[in-house]
Each structure stands twice: as C-alpha cells, then as structure tokens.
Coordinates of C-alpha atoms and ligand atoms in Angstrom, one line a residue:
M619 CA 120.4 53.6 108.1
A620 CA 119.4 57.7 107.1
K621 CA 118.2 57.6 104.1
R622 CA 119.5 59.6 101.2
K623 CA 118.2 63.5 101.5
K624 CA 116.3 64.3 97.8
S625 CA 113.5 67.1 96.9
R626 CA 110.8 66.1 96.3
N627 CA 110.5 65.6 92.9
G628 CA 113.7 63.3 93.1
I629 CA 116.4 65.6 92.2
I630 CA 119.4 64.5 94.4
I631 CA 121.4 67.1 97.1
K632 CA 124.3 66.1 96.9
T633 CA 126.2 66.4 100.5
P634 CA 129.3 68.5 101.5
D635 CA 131.3 65.2 101.5
E636 CA 129.7 64.1 98.1
I637 CA 129.8 67.3 96.9
A638 CA 134.2 67.5 97.5
Q639 CA 134.4 63.8 95.7
M640 CA 132.2 64.8 93.3
R641 CA 134.6 68.5 92.7
V642 CA 137.3 65.8 92.5
A643 CA 136.1 64.2 89.3
C644 CA 135.1 67.3 88.2
E645 CA 138.2 68.4 88.0
T646 CA 140.0 65.3 86.0
A647 CA 137.5 65.4 83.7
S648 CA 137.2 69.4 82.5
D649 CA 141.5 68.9 82.4
I650 CA 142.1 65.9 80.2
L651 CA 139.3 68.1 78.1
Q652 CA 141.5 70.2 78.1
N653 CA 143.8 68.2 77.0
V654 CA 142.1 67.0 74.2
A655 CA 141.0 70.5 72.9
K656 CA 144.9 70.8 72.6
F657 CA 145.4 67.9 70.4
I658 CA 141.5 68.7 68.8
A659 CA 143.3 72.1 67.8
D660 CA 146.8 71.0 66.8
G661 CA 144.7 67.8 65.3
I662 CA 144.8 68.5 61.2
G663 CA 145.7 65.1 59.4
K664 CA 144.8 62.8 63.2
T665 CA 141.2 61.1 62.9
T666 CA 138.8 60.7 65.0
K667 CA 139.7 57.7 66.5
E668 CA 143.1 59.3 67.3
V669 CA 141.5 61.9 68.9
D670 CA 139.2 59.5 70.8
L671 CA 142.5 56.8 72.3
Y672 CA 144.5 60.3 73.3
A673 CA 141.8 60.1 75.3
A674 CA 141.8 57.1 76.8
H675 CA 145.6 57.4 77.6
L676 CA 144.5 60.0 79.5
M677 CA 142.1 58.6 81.6
E678 CA 144.1 55.9 82.3
E679 CA 146.8 58.0 83.6
R680 CA 143.9 59.9 85.4
N681 CA 143.6 56.3 87.3
C682 CA 139.5 57.3 85.8
K683 CA 137.7 56.0 83.5
S684 CA 135.0 56.6 80.4
A685 CA 131.7 56.9 81.9
F686 CA 130.6 56.6 78.0
L687 CA 132.5 53.3 76.8
G688 CA 129.7 50.8 77.2
Y689 CA 126.8 52.9 78.1
R690 CA 123.9 51.9 76.0
G691 CA 126.1 49.7 74.4
F692 CA 127.9 53.2 73.1
P693 CA 132.0 52.6 71.0
G694 CA 133.7 55.0 72.3
F695 CA 135.5 56.7 75.2
T696 CA 134.3 60.2 74.6
C697 CA 131.5 62.0 71.9
I698 CA 133.7 63.6 68.9
S699 CA 131.4 65.3 66.3
P700 CA 132.2 67.3 63.6
N701 CA 131.3 70.0 62.2
I702 CA 127.5 68.9 61.0
E703 CA 127.3 66.2 64.3
V704 CA 125.7 67.1 66.7
V705 CA 126.7 65.6 69.6
H706 CA 127.2 61.4 70.7
G707 CA 129.9 60.9 67.8
I708 CA 131.5 57.8 67.4
G709 CA 135.6 58.6 66.6
G710 CA 136.5 56.6 63.4
D711 CA 138.6 57.7 60.5
Y712 CA 137.3 60.9 59.5
V713 CA 140.6 63.1 58.9
I714 CA 140.4 66.2 61.0
K715 CA 141.2 69.6 58.2
D716 CA 141.7 72.8 58.5
G717 CA 139.0 75.1 58.9
D718 CA 136.6 72.3 60.8
I719 CA 135.1 72.7 64.3
I720 CA 135.3 69.2 66.6
S721 CA 132.7 68.8 69.5
V722 CA 134.2 66.5 71.9
D723 CA 132.5 65.4 75.5
V724 CA 134.3 64.2 78.3
G725 CA 132.1 61.8 80.8
I726 CA 134.6 60.2 83.0
T727 CA 134.4 57.9 86.7
L728 CA 136.0 58.4 89.5
N729 CA 135.1 57.3 92.9
G730 CA 132.2 56.3 92.2
W731 CA 131.6 60.1 90.7
I732 CA 131.1 61.5 87.6
G733 CA 132.6 64.7 85.4
D734 CA 130.5 65.4 82.8
N735 CA 131.7 68.5 80.3
A736 CA 132.1 69.7 76.2
T737 CA 133.8 72.0 74.1
T738 CA 133.8 72.9 70.0
V739 CA 137.6 72.9 69.4
P740 CA 138.2 75.1 65.5
V741 CA 140.6 73.9 63.5
G742 CA 142.6 76.8 61.9
N743 CA 140.6 79.4 59.9
V744 CA 136.9 78.0 60.9
D745 CA 134.0 80.7 58.9
T746 CA 133.0 83.9 60.2
E747 CA 129.7 82.2 61.4
T748 CA 130.6 79.4 62.3
K749 CA 133.1 81.8 64.9
R750 CA 129.9 83.0 65.8
L751 CA 128.0 80.0 66.0
L752 CA 130.7 78.8 69.1
A753 CA 130.9 82.5 70.7
V754 CA 127.6 82.6 71.5
T755 CA 126.8 78.7 72.2
E756 CA 129.6 79.1 75.0
Q757 CA 128.3 82.5 76.3
S758 CA 124.4 80.7 76.3
L759 CA 125.3 78.0 78.4
Y760 CA 127.3 80.3 80.5
E761 CA 123.0 83.0 80.4
A762 CA 121.9 79.2 81.3
M763 CA 124.8 78.9 84.7
S764 CA 124.1 82.5 85.5
F765 CA 120.3 81.3 87.3
A766 CA 121.9 78.1 89.4
R767 CA 121.4 79.6 92.6
E768 CA 119.1 78.4 95.3
G769 CA 115.3 79.6 95.1
E770 CA 115.6 80.4 90.8
Y771 CA 113.6 77.5 89.2
L772 CA 114.5 74.9 86.7
G773 CA 113.1 77.0 84.2
D774 CA 114.3 80.2 83.8
L775 CA 118.1 78.0 83.3
C776 CA 116.5 76.2 81.0
G777 CA 114.6 79.1 78.9
A778 CA 117.9 81.0 79.6
V779 CA 119.5 79.1 76.4
A780 CA 117.3 79.5 73.5
D781 CA 116.0 83.1 75.0
Y782 CA 120.2 84.2 74.1
V783 CA 120.5 82.3 71.3
K784 CA 117.2 82.9 69.4
P785 CA 117.0 86.5 67.9
F786 CA 120.5 85.1 66.3
G787 CA 118.9 83.2 63.9
F788 CA 120.4 79.6 65.3
G789 CA 118.9 76.8 65.7
V790 CA 118.4 75.1 68.9
V791 CA 117.7 71.9 69.7
K792 CA 114.9 69.8 71.3
E793 CA 115.5 66.5 71.3
F794 CA 118.8 66.1 73.7
V795 CA 118.8 68.2 76.0
G796 CA 121.6 68.5 79.9
H797 CA 120.2 66.5 82.7
G798 CA 121.7 65.9 86.9
V799 CA 124.2 64.0 87.0
G800 CA 126.4 62.6 90.6
R801 CA 126.6 58.8 91.0
N802 CA 124.9 58.4 87.3
L803 CA 125.6 60.5 84.5
H804 CA 121.5 60.5 83.4
E805 CA 120.4 61.7 86.7
E806 CA 116.8 64.7 87.4
P807 CA 116.1 66.5 86.0
S808 CA 116.0 66.6 82.6
V809 CA 117.4 70.7 81.7
P810 CA 116.2 71.1 78.2
N811 CA 117.9 74.6 76.0
Y812 CA 114.4 75.9 76.2
R813 CA 111.8 76.6 78.5
P814 CA 109.8 73.3 80.0
V815 CA 106.2 74.0 79.6
G816 CA 104.5 74.0 82.7
K817 CA 105.8 74.2 86.0
T818 CA 109.8 73.6 87.6
P819 CA 111.3 73.6 90.4
R820 CA 113.0 76.1 92.9
L821 CA 116.9 74.9 92.3
K822 CA 118.6 73.7 95.9
E823 CA 121.7 74.6 97.3
G824 CA 123.5 70.6 96.3
M825 CA 121.7 70.1 92.9
V826 CA 124.4 69.0 90.1
L827 CA 123.3 69.9 86.3
A828 CA 124.7 69.5 83.5
V829 CA 124.6 71.6 81.2
E830 CA 124.9 71.8 77.4
P831 CA 123.5 73.8 74.5
M832 CA 123.6 72.3 71.7
I833 CA 122.8 74.9 69.3
N834 CA 122.9 74.4 65.0
L835 CA 124.1 76.9 62.7
G836 CA 120.8 76.2 60.7
T837 CA 117.1 74.3 61.6
P838 CA 116.8 73.0 64.6
R839 CA 116.2 69.4 63.4
V840 CA 118.7 66.5 64.0
R841 CA 118.6 63.2 62.2
I842 CA 120.8 60.4 64.2
L843 CA 122.9 58.0 61.4
D844 CA 122.5 54.2 60.9
D845 CA 124.8 53.2 64.0
G846 CA 122.0 54.4 66.0
W847 CA 124.0 57.5 67.9
T848 CA 125.5 60.2 66.2
V849 CA 123.0 63.2 65.5
I850 CA 123.5 65.6 62.7
T851 CA 122.1 68.7 62.1
E852 CA 119.3 67.8 58.8
D853 CA 120.3 71.0 56.6
K854 CA 123.9 69.6 56.8
K855 CA 124.8 72.6 58.7
N856 CA 127.5 73.4 61.6
A857 CA 127.0 72.7 64.9
A858 CA 128.3 73.9 68.0
H859 CA 128.0 71.9 72.1
F860 CA 129.5 73.2 75.1
E861 CA 128.8 71.9 79.1
H862 CA 129.4 72.6 82.4
T863 CA 128.8 70.2 85.6
V864 CA 127.7 73.0 87.8
L865 CA 126.5 73.0 91.6
V866 CA 123.4 75.0 93.0
T867 CA 125.0 77.2 95.6
K868 CA 123.4 80.2 97.9
D869 CA 125.5 82.5 96.2
G870 CA 124.6 81.0 92.7
P871 CA 126.6 78.3 90.1
D872 CA 130.0 77.0 91.4
I873 CA 131.2 75.6 88.2
L874 CA 133.2 72.2 88.9
T875 CA 134.2 71.8 85.2
T876 CA 135.7 75.0 85.6
R877 CA 139.0 76.1 82.7
P878 CA 139.5 78.9 81.0
R879 CA 136.8 80.1 78.7
E880 CA 136.9 81.6 74.6
A881 CA 136.6 84.8 73.9
T882 CA 132.6 85.8 74.7
P883 CA 130.6 87.6 72.0
E884 CA 130.9 90.6 73.2
Q885 CA 134.5 90.1 73.2
L886 CA 134.7 89.4 69.4
G887 CA 132.5 92.4 68.8
I888 CA 129.2 90.1 67.8
T889 CA 126.4 92.0 67.6
L890 CA 122.8 91.0 66.6
Ligands
LIG1362 MG1 126.2 65.4 79.4

C-alpha cells in the first residue's frame, strides 16, 4: 500500500480523484450556505435557532452531515454569529431584526470529505460603516485567494488579508485562523489573516485551504463568552466573516465552494 504523498511540512497534497470527491462536498456546502443566507436575509422575526434547524434540514435533504455538530462538543449544526459575534456563535433565541448582520458558517461532510464556507448576511437596512466592513472583508478573502497558486508563499496569501484591510482601519482578528481542509476539518497548515513571522512553505498544486478572514469594525481584540464557544468583539462593535475552501493549482485559485460574490468595494465606490 502506497504512502500518502505529503509535502515536507505535513500539508496533504490531494490527488485529482480526491479533489473530484472534495469538489462535490464543497459544492454541497456552498449550495446549503447560499440557501441559508437567503433564509437569513428574509429572516426578520426568526430566531438563530430556526436558521440552524433550517440548515440541518438542508443537510439531511442532501445526505450530508454537519462537520461542526459535536466537534469538540460544539452544539450547533452551523455557526451563526450576529453582529458583535465574530465566529462560533450558537443558534439560539436571538431574534433577527432589521439592520443586523448575521455571519453563518456551513461545514459539511459528504462521503468522507469536508466542505467549509462562510458568509456574513446583511438584513434590511444596514448602516454604512457596516456595509463597508462587509465589502472590505469579502474583498480581503479574494486578495488572499489570488495567491493560491503553485510556487507562491503561504505567508503572502495570509499577509494579503491584513495588507488589504488595515488601511481601512478595521481590526484583523489574530486568535482564530483558517486552515488546511480535506478528510479532516482542520489540517495543516494554519492560515492566519496576517503574515506569520518567519519562513512559510511554498504552495503546491493539490493543497486545499479554508481561507477565512475575520475582521472587526473596531478593535481586533476578542473574547469568548461563558458558553465556551461564542467569540465576540471586545468593544462590542460589529464583525464580519467570509470563508471559501480553495484549491491551489498551477493556474491559480480554484474556489471549490464557489458562489456569486457580493458587490466589490470598487463597485460600491468604497475608497480609503
Ligand atoms: Mg473554517
């Protein structure tokens, strides 16, 4: 039995056959995320628990399982994080209201492969600063993914998030990071949203990364609530989170969880 091909630093290189299977899981994760995002956008008056149960229903319909439920004891099917919650919020009795932003993270397992993606949904009339935060955060994800090309350094991919976001004055969360993904939710390497200190590996075709900028309107500092999961901003200002699972290729990024993107900062006339 052949040994699995790994790069020196422990980052798993997926074979074309494995990538084909992973693509199906990622397309399913994307389809569920897009449906949940629509549910949230039209969800004034609904609770975040209802959102989570809707996602669970979609997973059952598509014969896949939540990759989060039970992970280190996580109690939800998805992570649902309103407003000041950065990531890892748990669906509960919070009622969605006009002007909210709701981050939703959908990770699923299908035939042994993970698809992981997230977006932040504006509900109704969102204030201008927060709209700016959403557009800039999603753009920072694309800036980072543009380095998902064989031969680029992982550090340049990570650094692209902070490099893009910082001039806008937003806070880049440091305590939580993106990750390699495949058969397991969290594989090597860590993918921080800032340039790591020291030498980082070169990316190779077949590596799959979950890139996920977590960006705050104000301070980058966060704290964890007593539930042991929910991450909130220390200054209680809004936070945004966007994520894709992306395959590194010789020709650049292949976004496995692809979905139509929101308007770019440029399209919205957002400048520094
Ligand atoms: Mg992730």
